[in-house]
PDB file of C-alpha atoms in Angstrom:
ATOM      1  CA  MET A   1     -16.560 107.331 328.870  1.00 71.00           C
ATOM      2  CA  LEU A   2     -19.851 108.028 330.589  1.00 72.00           C
ATOM      3  CA  GLU A   3     -18.164 107.703 333.950  1.00 81.00           C
ATOM      4  CA  TYR A   4     -15.566 110.297 332.997  1.00 76.00           C
ATOM      5  CA  LEU A   5     -18.286 112.652 331.765  1.00 83.00           C
ATOM      6  CA  GLU A   6     -19.853 112.336 335.196  1.00 83.00           C
ATOM      7  CA  ILE A   7     -16.490 113.252 336.708  1.00 84.00           C
ATOM      8  CA  LEU A   8     -16.262 116.325 334.475  1.00 86.00           C
ATOM      9  CA  LYS A   9     -19.779 117.272 335.486  1.00 86.00           C
ATOM     10  CA  GLU A  10     -18.826 116.933 339.134  1.00 86.00           C
ATOM     11  CA  VAL A  11     -15.676 119.010 338.643  1.00 89.00           C
ATOM     12  CA  PHE A  12     -17.050 121.859 336.524  1.00 90.00           C
ATOM     13  CA  ILE A  13     -20.851 121.879 336.468  1.00 88.00           C
ATOM     14  CA  ASN A  14     -21.868 120.966 339.999  1.00 86.00           C
ATOM     15  CA  GLU A  15     -22.100 124.024 342.233  1.00 86.00           C
ATOM     16  CA  ASN A  16     -21.330 126.149 339.137  1.00 90.00           C
ATOM     17  CA  ARG A  17     -17.597 125.683 339.567  1.00 92.00           C
ATOM     18  CA  TYR A  18     -17.027 126.569 335.902  1.00 91.00           C
ATOM     19  CA  TRP A  19     -17.805 130.138 336.982  1.00 95.00           C
ATOM     20  CA  TYR A  20     -14.421 130.313 338.679  1.00 94.00           C
ATOM     21  CA  LEU A  21     -12.827 129.801 335.259  1.00 95.00           C
ATOM     22  CA  VAL A  22     -15.098 132.402 333.665  1.00 94.00           C
ATOM     23  CA  GLU A  23     -14.180 134.992 336.276  1.00 94.00           C
ATOM     24  CA  GLY A  24     -10.516 133.989 336.087  1.00 94.00           C
ATOM     25  CA  LEU A  25     -10.609 134.383 332.317  1.00 94.00           C
ATOM     26  CA  GLY A  26     -12.044 137.881 332.633  1.00 95.00           C
ATOM     27  CA  PHE A  27      -9.395 138.824 335.188  1.00 95.00           C
ATOM     28  CA  SER A  28      -6.558 137.462 333.030  1.00 94.00           C
ATOM     29  CA  ILE A  29      -7.776 139.227 329.871  1.00 94.00           C
ATOM     30  CA  ALA A  30      -8.345 142.535 331.671  1.00 95.00           C
ATOM     31  CA  THR A  31      -4.917 142.376 333.311  1.00 95.00           C
ATOM     32  CA  THR A  32      -3.225 141.525 330.014  1.00 94.00           C
ATOM     33  CA  ALA A  33      -5.020 144.277 328.078  1.00 94.00           C
ATOM     34  CA  LEU A  34      -4.230 146.981 330.619  1.00 96.00           C
ATOM     35  CA  SER A  35      -0.642 145.751 330.996  1.00 96.00           C
ATOM     36  CA  ALA A  36      -0.191 145.811 327.216  1.00 94.00           C
ATOM     37  CA  LEU A  37      -1.393 149.422 327.010  1.00 95.00           C
ATOM     38  CA  ILE A  38       0.997 150.455 329.771  1.00 96.00           C
ATOM     39  CA  GLY A  39       3.812 148.434 328.197  1.00 95.00           C
ATOM     40  CA  ILE A  40       3.320 149.967 324.753  1.00 92.00           C
ATOM     41  CA  ALA A  41       3.156 153.549 326.044  1.00 93.00           C
ATOM     42  CA  LEU A  42       6.151 153.055 328.319  1.00 95.00           C
ATOM     43  CA  GLY A  43       8.064 151.075 325.699  1.00 93.00           C
ATOM     44  CA  ILE A  44       7.731 153.838 323.101  1.00 89.00           C
ATOM     45  CA  LEU A  45       8.865 156.451 325.622  1.00 92.00           C
ATOM     46  CA  ILE A  46      11.866 154.420 326.804  1.00 94.00           C
ATOM     47  CA  ALA A  47      12.875 153.515 323.243  1.00 91.00           C
ATOM     48  CA  LEU A  48      12.898 157.183 322.238  1.00 86.00           C
ATOM     49  CA  MET A  49      14.904 158.000 325.364  1.00 90.00           C
ATOM     50  CA  GLN A  50      17.431 155.308 324.442  1.00 91.00           C
ATOM     51  CA  LEU A  51      17.803 156.818 320.971  1.00 84.00           C
ATOM     52  CA  SER A  52      17.987 160.362 322.319  1.00 81.00           C
ATOM     53  CA  THR A  53      21.147 162.406 321.860  1.00 79.00           C
ATOM     54  CA  TRP A  54      20.803 163.521 325.476  1.00 84.00           C
ATOM     55  CA  LYS A  55      23.108 161.188 327.368  1.00 88.00           C
ATOM     56  CA  VAL A  56      21.249 161.567 330.669  1.00 93.00           C
ATOM     57  CA  LEU A  57      17.988 160.364 329.127  1.00 91.00           C
ATOM     58  CA  SER A  58      19.621 157.501 327.262  1.00 92.00           C
ATOM     59  CA  LYS A  59      21.498 156.315 330.358  1.00 94.00           C
ATOM     60  CA  LEU A  60      18.327 156.404 332.476  1.00 95.00           C
ATOM     61  CA  ALA A  61      16.482 154.430 329.813  1.00 95.00           C
ATOM     62  CA  PHE A  62      19.209 151.795 329.505  1.00 94.00           C
ATOM     63  CA  ALA A  63      19.380 151.497 333.305  1.00 96.00           C
ATOM     64  CA  TYR A  64      15.623 150.908 333.458  1.00 96.00           C
ATOM     65  CA  VAL A  65      15.780 148.217 330.780  1.00 96.00           C
ATOM     66  CA  TYR A  66      18.805 146.580 332.429  1.00 96.00           C
ATOM     67  CA  ILE A  67      17.167 146.400 335.860  1.00 96.00           C
ATOM     68  CA  ILE A  68      13.732 145.255 334.684  1.00 96.00           C
ATOM     69  CA  ARG A  69      15.026 142.615 332.290  1.00 95.00           C
ATOM     70  CA  GLY A  70      17.574 141.409 334.824  1.00 95.00           C
ATOM     71  CA  THR A  71      15.093 140.606 337.607  1.00 95.00           C
ATOM     72  CA  PRO A  72      12.273 138.010 337.663  1.00 94.00           C
ATOM     73  CA  VAL A  73       8.785 139.349 337.008  1.00 94.00           C
ATOM     74  CA  VAL A  74       7.453 137.547 340.085  1.00 94.00           C
ATOM     75  CA  VAL A  75       9.916 139.502 342.259  1.00 95.00           C
ATOM     76  CA  GLN A  76       8.786 142.759 340.669  1.00 95.00           C
ATOM     77  CA  LEU A  77       5.150 141.809 341.225  1.00 95.00           C
ATOM     78  CA  MET A  78       5.769 141.072 344.898  1.00 94.00           C
ATOM     79  CA  ILE A  79       7.647 144.347 345.358  1.00 94.00           C
ATOM     80  CA  TRP A  80       4.784 146.349 343.905  1.00 93.00           C
ATOM     81  CA  ALA A  81       2.183 144.496 345.962  1.00 91.00           C
ATOM     82  CA  ASN A  82       4.030 144.336 349.292  1.00 90.00           C
ATOM     83  CA  ILE A  83       6.318 147.371 349.304  1.00 90.00           C
ATOM     84  CA  VAL A  84       4.962 150.043 346.957  1.00 89.00           C
ATOM     85  CA  PHE A  85       1.210 149.621 347.375  1.00 89.00           C
ATOM     86  CA  VAL A  86       1.056 149.715 351.164  1.00 81.00           C
ATOM     87  CA  GLY A  87      -0.132 152.273 353.672  1.00 74.00           C
ATOM     88  CA  ALA A  88      -2.495 154.723 351.983  1.00 65.00           C
ATOM     89  CA  LEU A  89      -2.296 152.686 348.766  1.00 71.00           C
ATOM     90  CA  ARG A  90      -3.157 149.317 350.316  1.00 76.00           C
ATOM     91  CA  ASP A  91      -6.751 149.471 349.013  1.00 81.00           C
ATOM     92  CA  MET A  92      -5.608 149.593 345.382  1.00 88.00           C
ATOM     93  CA  PRO A  93      -7.417 146.860 343.387  1.00 91.00           C
ATOM     94  CA  ILE A  94      -5.271 143.811 342.721  1.00 92.00           C
ATOM     95  CA  LEU A  95      -6.017 144.051 339.006  1.00 93.00           C
ATOM     96  CA  LEU A  96      -4.465 147.530 338.846  1.00 94.00           C
ATOM     97  CA  ILE A  97      -1.451 146.490 340.921  1.00 94.00           C
ATOM     98  CA  ALA A  98      -0.871 143.516 338.616  1.00 95.00           C
ATOM     99  CA  ALA A  99      -1.401 145.604 335.476  1.00 95.00           C
ATOM    100  CA  ILE A 100       1.126 148.206 336.619  1.00 95.00           C
ATOM    101  CA  ALA A 101       3.695 145.569 337.574  1.00 96.00           C
ATOM    102  CA  PHE A 102       3.320 143.600 334.349  1.00 97.00           C
ATOM    103  CA  GLY A 103       3.069 146.783 332.255  1.00 96.00           C
ATOM    104  CA  ILE A 104       6.325 148.177 333.638  1.00 96.00           C
ATOM    105  CA  ASN A 105       7.992 144.809 333.077  1.00 96.00           C
ATOM    106  CA  SER A 106       6.668 144.550 329.539  1.00 96.00           C
ATOM    107  CA  GLY A 107       7.691 148.135 328.800  1.00 96.00           C
ATOM    108  CA  ALA A 108      11.374 147.189 329.053  1.00 96.00           C
ATOM    109  CA  TYR A 109      10.990 144.426 326.480  1.00 95.00           C
ATOM    110  CA  VAL A 110       8.810 146.547 324.193  1.00 94.00           C
ATOM    111  CA  ALA A 111      11.392 149.329 324.381  1.00 94.00           C
ATOM    112  CA  GLU A 112      14.155 146.997 323.226  1.00 93.00           C
ATOM    113  CA  ILE A 113      11.983 145.692 320.392  1.00 92.00           C
ATOM    114  CA  ILE A 114      11.164 149.212 319.206  1.00 90.00           C
ATOM    115  CA  ARG A 115      14.736 150.455 319.633  1.00 89.00           C
ATOM    116  CA  ALA A 116      16.105 147.523 317.637  1.00 87.00           C
ATOM    117  CA  GLY A 117      13.474 148.038 314.929  1.00 86.00           C
ATOM    118  CA  ILE A 118      14.297 151.720 314.544  1.00 83.00           C
ATOM    119  CA  ALA A 119      18.062 151.212 314.785  1.00 80.00           C
ATOM    120  CA  GLY A 120      17.870 148.538 312.087  1.00 78.00           C
ATOM    121  CA  LEU A 121      16.589 150.987 309.484  1.00 76.00           C
ATOM    122  CA  ASP A 122      18.907 152.733 307.048  1.00 73.00           C
ATOM    123  CA  LYS A 123      20.274 155.847 308.774  1.00 73.00           C
ATOM    124  CA  GLY A 124      20.238 157.614 305.446  1.00 72.00           C
ATOM    125  CA  GLN A 125      16.463 157.932 305.643  1.00 71.00           C
ATOM    126  CA  MET A 126      16.625 160.093 308.758  1.00 71.00           C
ATOM    127  CA  GLU A 127      19.433 162.144 307.244  1.00 73.00           C
ATOM    128  CA  ALA A 128      17.408 162.664 304.065  1.00 73.00           C
ATOM    129  CA  ALA A 129      14.341 163.711 306.042  1.00 73.00           C
ATOM    130  CA  ARG A 130      16.365 166.192 308.078  1.00 71.00           C
ATOM    131  CA  ALA A 131      17.953 167.523 304.891  1.00 76.00           C
ATOM    132  CA  LEU A 132      14.455 168.248 303.572  1.00 75.00           C
ATOM    133  CA  GLY A 133      13.824 170.447 306.583  1.00 74.00           C
ATOM    134  CA  MET A 134      11.814 167.980 308.670  1.00 76.00           C
ATOM    135  CA  GLY A 135      12.364 168.110 312.423  1.00 75.00           C
ATOM    136  CA  TYR A 136      13.409 165.066 314.450  1.00 69.00           C
ATOM    137  CA  ALA A 137       9.903 164.385 315.783  1.00 72.00           C
ATOM    138  CA  LEU A 138       8.268 164.805 312.363  1.00 76.00           C
ATOM    139  CA  SER A 139      10.896 162.592 310.728  1.00 76.00           C
ATOM    140  CA  MET A 140      10.253 159.859 313.291  1.00 74.00           C
ATOM    141  CA  LYS A 141       6.478 160.152 312.889  1.00 71.00           C
ATOM    142  CA  GLU A 142       6.296 160.274 309.104  1.00 72.00           C
ATOM    143  CA  ILE A 143       9.343 158.303 307.922  1.00 74.00           C
ATOM    144  CA  ILE A 144      10.963 156.102 310.554  1.00 76.00           C
ATOM    145  CA  ILE A 145       8.183 154.761 312.770  1.00 76.00           C
ATOM    146  CA  PRO A 146       5.842 153.603 309.937  1.00 75.00           C
ATOM    147  CA  GLN A 147       8.674 151.485 308.520  1.00 76.00           C
ATOM    148  CA  ALA A 148       9.793 150.259 311.929  1.00 77.00           C
ATOM    149  CA  ILE A 149       6.278 149.025 312.769  1.00 77.00           C
ATOM    150  CA  LYS A 150       6.497 146.376 310.069  1.00 76.00           C
ATOM    151  CA  ARG A 151       9.758 145.096 311.538  1.00 79.00           C
ATOM    152  CA  ILE A 152       8.724 145.121 315.169  1.00 85.00           C
ATOM    153  CA  LEU A 153       5.225 143.644 314.820  1.00 82.00           C
ATOM    154  CA  PRO A 154       6.257 139.929 314.924  1.00 80.00           C
ATOM    155  CA  PRO A 155       8.400 140.255 318.098  1.00 86.00           C
ATOM    156  CA  LEU A 156       5.708 142.452 319.663  1.00 86.00           C
ATOM    157  CA  VAL A 157       3.176 139.687 319.087  1.00 84.00           C
ATOM    158  CA  SER A 158       5.477 137.231 320.845  1.00 86.00           C
ATOM    159  CA  GLU A 159       5.917 139.664 323.748  1.00 89.00           C
ATOM    160  CA  PHE A 160       2.180 140.089 324.273  1.00 88.00           C
ATOM    161  CA  ILE A 161       1.581 136.351 324.086  1.00 89.00           C
ATOM    162  CA  ALA A 162       4.258 135.942 326.749  1.00 91.00           C
ATOM    163  CA  LEU A 163       2.577 138.713 328.753  1.00 92.00           C
ATOM    164  CA  LEU A 164      -0.725 136.841 328.670  1.00 91.00           C
ATOM    165  CA  LYS A 165       0.935 133.728 330.063  1.00 90.00           C
ATOM    166  CA  GLU A 166       2.901 135.711 332.662  1.00 90.00           C
ATOM    167  CA  THR A 167      -0.339 136.873 334.260  1.00 89.00           C
ATOM    168  CA  SER A 168      -0.730 133.316 335.580  1.00 90.00           C
ATOM    169  CA  ILE A 169       1.485 134.269 338.547  1.00 92.00           C
ATOM    170  CA  VAL A 170      -0.888 136.981 339.780  1.00 93.00           C
ATOM    171  CA  GLY A 171      -2.237 134.481 342.310  1.00 89.00           C
ATOM    172  CA  PHE A 172       0.879 135.260 344.383  1.00 89.00           C
ATOM    173  CA  ILE A 173      -0.740 138.566 345.383  1.00 90.00           C
ATOM    174  CA  GLY A 174      -4.277 137.229 345.701  1.00 88.00           C
ATOM    175  CA  GLY A 175      -5.599 137.767 342.191  1.00 89.00           C
ATOM    176  CA  VAL A 176      -8.078 135.154 340.975  1.00 88.00           C
ATOM    177  CA  ASP A 177      -6.798 134.510 337.474  1.00 91.00           C
ATOM    178  CA  LEU A 178      -7.222 131.323 335.458  1.00 92.00           C
ATOM    179  CA  LEU A 179      -4.561 129.360 337.322  1.00 92.00           C
ATOM    180  CA  ARG A 180      -5.869 130.453 340.718  1.00 92.00           C
ATOM    181  CA  ALA A 181      -9.370 129.473 339.580  1.00 94.00           C
ATOM    182  CA  ALA A 182      -8.070 125.995 338.725  1.00 94.00           C
ATOM    183  CA  ASN A 183      -6.503 125.727 342.179  1.00 93.00           C
ATOM    184  CA  ILE A 184      -9.806 126.669 343.814  1.00 93.00           C
ATOM    185  CA  ILE A 185     -11.645 123.982 341.855  1.00 94.00           C
ATOM    186  CA  THR A 186      -8.949 121.454 342.777  1.00 94.00           C
ATOM    187  CA  SER A 187      -9.251 122.301 346.466  1.00 93.00           C
ATOM    188  CA  GLN A 188     -12.994 121.640 346.307  1.00 92.00           C
ATOM    189  CA  THR A 189     -13.012 118.498 344.169  1.00 91.00           C
ATOM    190  CA  TYR A 190      -9.550 116.991 344.809  1.00 90.00           C
ATOM    191  CA  ARG A 191      -9.188 116.700 341.012  1.00 91.00           C
ATOM    192  CA  ALA A 192      -6.088 118.515 339.734  1.00 90.00           C
ATOM    193  CA  ILE A 193      -5.713 117.255 336.172  1.00 92.00           C
ATOM    194  CA  GLU A 194      -9.031 118.395 334.728  1.00 93.00           C
ATOM    195  CA  PRO A 195      -8.893 122.042 335.956  1.00 94.00           C
ATOM    196  CA  LEU A 196      -5.278 122.415 334.818  1.00 94.00           C
ATOM    197  CA  LEU A 197      -6.046 120.920 331.416  1.00 95.00           C
ATOM    198  CA  ALA A 198      -8.995 123.285 331.080  1.00 95.00           C
ATOM    199  CA  VAL A 199      -6.754 126.253 331.881  1.00 95.00           C
ATOM    200  CA  GLY A 200      -4.117 125.042 329.421  1.00 94.00           C
ATOM    201  CA  ILE A 201      -6.717 124.725 326.659  1.00 95.00           C
ATOM    202  CA  ILE A 202      -8.086 128.210 327.397  1.00 95.00           C
ATOM    203  CA  TYR A 203      -4.599 129.737 327.203  1.00 94.00           C
ATOM    204  CA  LEU A 204      -3.919 127.870 323.956  1.00 94.00           C
ATOM    205  CA  ILE A 205      -7.149 129.166 322.430  1.00 94.00           C
ATOM    206  CA  LEU A 206      -6.422 132.740 323.536  1.00 91.00           C
ATOM    207  CA  THR A 207      -2.868 132.762 322.198  1.00 90.00           C
ATOM    208  CA  SER A 208      -4.001 131.145 318.934  1.00 91.00           C
ATOM    209  CA  ILE A 209      -6.686 133.791 318.403  1.00 89.00           C
ATOM    210  CA  PHE A 210      -4.221 136.571 319.183  1.00 84.00           C
ATOM    211  CA  ALA A 211      -1.575 135.147 316.843  1.00 83.00           C
ATOM    212  CA  MET A 212      -4.150 134.715 314.065  1.00 87.00           C
ATOM    213  CA  LEU A 213      -5.307 138.332 314.363  1.00 82.00           C
ATOM    214  CA  MET A 214      -1.730 139.584 314.286  1.00 78.00           C
ATOM    215  CA  ARG A 215      -0.968 137.503 311.181  1.00 79.00           C
ATOM    216  CA  LYS A 216      -3.877 139.207 309.446  1.00 81.00           C
ATOM    217  CA  VAL A 217      -2.524 142.604 310.454  1.00 75.00           C
ATOM    218  CA  GLU A 218       0.931 141.659 309.158  1.00 73.00           C
ATOM    219  CA  LYS A 219      -0.579 140.501 305.874  1.00 77.00           C
ATOM    220  CA  ARG A 220      -2.399 143.801 305.412  1.00 75.00           C
ATOM    221  CA  LEU A 221       0.751 145.753 306.179  1.00 67.00           C
ATOM    222  CA  LYS A 222       2.659 143.772 303.551  1.00 67.00           C
ATOM    223  CA  GLU A 223      -0.122 144.367 301.002  1.00 64.00           C
ATOM    224  CA  SER A 224       0.131 148.119 301.645  1.00 61.00           C
ATOM    225  CA  ASP A 225       3.812 148.176 300.602  1.00 58.00           C
TER     226      ASP A 225
END
């Protein structure tokens, strides 16, 4: 046991290698948070476009969702990093490139979640709101969306947990996230198991905290019914 503690000290403590994990954790959280904001904003917009009576808007929205969901996120990430952000944009921070790529990817999934949540509500509620003289936007804001939120919250939680774990591929474009930090430690110590286990535990803790917070939000929403 003491010998293994010495190994852990050599892997993480000596030369302050644990700092790679700290910095990787900050990068992963920042990327996930910014990606989630982009994904939510884009997802709401695309969902409303899908539900629009304007066929051009709905077709564009469905095409976006079809293309994004039909291609691997790592391919999208590489396209943004190596094709879009080149030339005058080559100095764009990796964190922003990753956040945009993951946010646009997440937006397609968020849009489908929101669209399904709204479409699953009784259509009579919208008709009743319109009959009372409420416009489409006001009806969505006051009647439809508040009810849809309670339906879409659980799948949204799952999407953002998946988003957090997806950021582990950002090392492909040079970002030093948690997984890349583990690889750096491995290259210096020739110990692969301990850094990977540490990263796995960190991800498990993060997703558990996030899931716990969302359960509390769900509970409060149910109590407000």
